[in-house]
């Protein structure tokens, strides 16, 4: 019998990646990356209309083009027939949401609304809904809404209801015109299958939904804004499915677009970070997955519901069916190092790196790797982009301490890496202190295979062995695995994600093990980090917030 | 009658500057800079012998060469006859000290001792006597020695007795062979006149001497080290003269070397910072002089003795005869910006600056000047080289807080400037809180004429008008003025430094006045600075010291 294949499509921030994967062993036989024509729309709409600050939109046409380019390409590259592709699944950034009409078309596709910013896709990093998030949180606190504690005490401005409320506030005619508001993760499935079957991951982590709790009540929503009372009934759906469920079969139109067969199984939508978990082999409770890229997402599943300080969320079925999925995160990891390399490394280093054929990250890593833990005398708070877990505070800012006239760039670079490792340890400690055991840590994402120094520092700071997923495109592989589950064993796939993971997911041979001497030094530095973390992060000295407020005041006055 | 002239020679760290000045109006008619052949000797003696870390020596032959090159050059340039030169004075870095033989020759000039590091001049920034300084401070604290409070509670490792004790500790044969240990400021006067007449400035600020107190007692010295009991009687002098006193006339040998007339009046030695004060027009109490260069010295005279937190010292006659001279300082000002420019500015900035024909300081200043106070959201503690006043703690280190992914290099540059301005305000506040009024502020040194942004920020932060001395070589001019006083009115000079200043010193037309809106913002930022200053500097969180100690531990273990 011929090999069977599945396809995973990972819709990222700047591009969409398609992989073709062998069902039997998870081999990634072909991949294709489509760079979005409109990318992140943060200055002006394609029609020219300017956007206010903090906006970040996308064009759904870029998603369709990803399917149209990517799927035929991987089939062609691997000379695989559509007949041998048994399933397809997708994953998206989230919360990335849009208004659609009754036919499922994005409002921004229509002539009537194309110049309306609120008709477009609000990307995860659209940050203009902060006033709405503040109101949503304030009302929830006043009413003592129990959902707050499942989300670290705070609903992020990046999530679904703040973005929806911003439409109500600023463009009520768009809200009225919208048949539905929908996560792009669910919309792409609707586009492929004609079925609106929403997934529990985005519903749970981004829209305050819980399998045993449902959505917040109409009374709560009405207290936030009268027009919002029936938002769930009017604009959303309570028809929600766990990850890996079959949403439907590919429509004739989608089959034509992609070159796949009509009726090919399509899974419900996924989120990029969460869908990576089974692709790292993790399908059991108490194993932490750290997805390390520009930011880090921390995912662990457990068998009970615990309240953990500063979680992004805990959602039943949110990562793996039948388990509580806990999500935490660090908002600035790779971004941190990128900022440093772009803004704070002198020409002499750039010249020397270039002469040696290294990029600046490689050059700095080489120099920083020669330093011993504690040798720089530096310590940093890794809050260049706020603190997601465990403080859940976007108004915190970065700090570097210990600089002298002898401080060199590689010492600062190393201190920034160490700071993110201390931040990771805060999260692991918070999990364990709350009853969520961490028995094992597996990493994936862009950083683990690119930065050996970073991985060794994390192992030393965490005092744990770190494993690495074999796949460097864990999200796309994870989607493909869900495609295999949606297809089911009768079609040549699998019936559970555990079965799929046993065959399709692998770990790299590389392991990072803690060096006891380095760990001893890092234990002392971590104690310093905690003291500074709590001093600046828990209210003893709110200087960071006051400086941010002063900055806003100065910019607003223009004087 | 022909114009009369005086000469000032300013012996700096890397070079010696000679100026020829008209007595009548202070016009600087010629100047000459001699770069020392051996410069700062911090790696190996001229004979090749390697030095340990933290050593910094000089070669007295470089001082002699400065006289031999500089004085004939200025006479020649200005076509001035030696007959019209009525006086000469010198100033030095301090404490910069050396052992000499009974003939007044430096021990390092002899064949016997030339390969002995301790036979050479220990430059002010020789930092290898820290263990000796620790012992000197510990014994003083144990014995509750009253002198401590005149020096901010701590004797610096840069000063005279720690350096002398290091010779006793490490090279007792050199200590025994030395006829005297002497400040270079006094040695150059001995060299010129044959007279050992020590000056009250170095005796007071660097050797714990007070006009009403004398030196510390033999019992105290004996408690520090038995060999040290009679250090004053055996190796020093109690024959101490106020600034501007005539030490003697030029010897025949010195006249031949310099081309001046034998018998030309020579003043007692001066220190570069202190001698700058009258050159800025300041010859009265309660006027602060800020000498701003790589570091900043703050000098103010008062009519009574007060105890001010964190002073470097208070010395009667130490700056101006008849007044108590208070010295404070910031250990990292220009050095701070130089560190930043060298280590933390990216290639794109260097390229753009170069294309526009600017140096990086100018380019950053231009960009930073476009920012409003408070706009960056940053605040820093200016402790890259420890804190001299008011905390007197070399183990404090630099801190930057408020960084985000949008932080730009010019924002950090401006935050570093602001931090040094806040440090200056801490000093002014400490003076005033202790009863030392500050009625006026005059600046001089390398920075005030080079960096308009820095001066405006200082005016805004201090909330005071800042004046600038007209002379850009205030130390050399101040020395020349003291030469005129040593000559006296009968020889065509002046009888007091006040009279000399009235005729020879001037202010620049440029004034910096505080902008009320900027001051209001800086008052808020200064409150934040004080909170952080006290938290990290006064024991609430000694993380900086623990990180430094850990660094030393790591480097010592080599692991």
PDB file of N, CA and C in Angstrom, chain B residues 15 20 44 50 56-57 127 159 220 238 272 473 476 507 510 548:
ATOM      1  N   UNK B  15      49.491  64.198  29.689  1.00  0.00           N
ATOM      2  CA  UNK B  15      50.318  65.260  29.113  1.00  0.00           C
ATOM      3  C   UNK B  15      50.428  66.417  30.089  1.00  0.00           C
ATOM      4  N   UNK B  20      51.272  80.703  28.996  1.00  0.00           N
ATOM      5  CA  UNK B  20      51.888  81.998  29.312  1.00  0.00           C
ATOM      6  C   UNK B  20      50.748  83.010  29.349  1.00  0.00           C
ATOM      7  N   UNK B  44      53.820  47.630  32.021  1.00  0.00           N
ATOM      8  CA  UNK B  44      55.203  47.229  32.298  1.00  0.00           C
ATOM      9  C   UNK B  44      56.049  48.484  32.519  1.00  0.00           C
ATOM     10  N   UNK B  50      56.962  43.562  34.197  1.00  0.00           N
ATOM     11  CA  UNK B  50      55.503  43.572  34.141  1.00  0.00           C
ATOM     12  C   UNK B  50      54.909  44.050  35.467  1.00  0.00           C
ATOM     13  N   UNK B  56      49.106  51.870  38.343  1.00  0.00           N
ATOM     14  CA  UNK B  56      49.207  52.992  37.397  1.00  0.00           C
ATOM     15  C   UNK B  56      50.332  53.893  37.889  1.00  0.00           C
ATOM     16  N   UNK B  57      51.417  53.938  37.117  1.00  0.00           N
ATOM     17  CA  UNK B  57      52.611  54.690  37.506  1.00  0.00           C
ATOM     18  C   UNK B  57      52.887  55.786  36.484  1.00  0.00           C
ATOM     19  N   UNK B 127      45.250  51.810  41.599  1.00  0.00           N
ATOM     20  CA  UNK B 127      44.177  51.278  42.457  1.00  0.00           C
ATOM     21  C   UNK B 127      44.582  49.990  43.165  1.00  0.00           C
ATOM     22  N   UNK B 159      44.509  57.698  47.896  1.00  0.00           N
ATOM     23  CA  UNK B 159      45.167  58.761  48.643  1.00  0.00           C
ATOM     24  C   UNK B 159      46.554  58.344  49.165  1.00  0.00           C
ATOM     25  N   UNK B 220      47.846  56.123  66.133  1.00  0.00           N
ATOM     26  CA  UNK B 220      46.948  55.606  65.098  1.00  0.00           C
ATOM     27  C   UNK B 220      47.757  54.889  64.016  1.00  0.00           C
ATOM     28  N   UNK B 238      55.982  68.636  58.113  1.00  0.00           N
ATOM     29  CA  UNK B 238      54.867  69.384  58.695  1.00  0.00           C
ATOM     30  C   UNK B 238      54.964  70.868  58.356  1.00  0.00           C
ATOM     31  N   UNK B 272      45.163  70.174  40.298  1.00  0.00           N
ATOM     32  CA  UNK B 272      44.502  70.690  39.094  1.00  0.00           C
ATOM     33  C   UNK B 272      43.063  71.165  39.332  1.00  0.00           C
ATOM     34  N   UNK B 473      41.224  76.283  29.763  1.00  0.00           N
ATOM     35  CA  UNK B 473      42.339  75.625  30.460  1.00  0.00           C
ATOM     36  C   UNK B 473      42.451  76.232  31.861  1.00  0.00           C
ATOM     37  N   UNK B 476      45.544  75.444  34.264  1.00  0.00           N
ATOM     38  CA  UNK B 476      46.788  76.129  33.934  1.00  0.00           C
ATOM     39  C   UNK B 476      46.674  77.629  34.218  1.00  0.00           C
ATOM     40  N   UNK B 507      34.252  85.111  33.070  1.00  0.00           N
ATOM     41  CA  UNK B 507      33.197  84.165  32.703  1.00  0.00           C
ATOM     42  C   UNK B 507      32.876  84.307  31.226  1.00  0.00           C
ATOM     43  N   UNK B 510      28.079  82.892  27.663  1.00  0.00           N
ATOM     44  CA  UNK B 510      27.023  81.874  27.605  1.00  0.00           C
ATOM     45  C   UNK B 510      26.530  81.517  29.003  1.00  0.00           C
ATOM     46  N   UNK B 548      29.340  42.203  42.556  1.00  0.00           N
ATOM     47  CA  UNK B 548      30.785  42.459  42.423  1.00  0.00           C
ATOM     48  C   UNK B 548      31.591  41.404  43.176  1.00  0.00           C
TER      49      UNK B 548
END
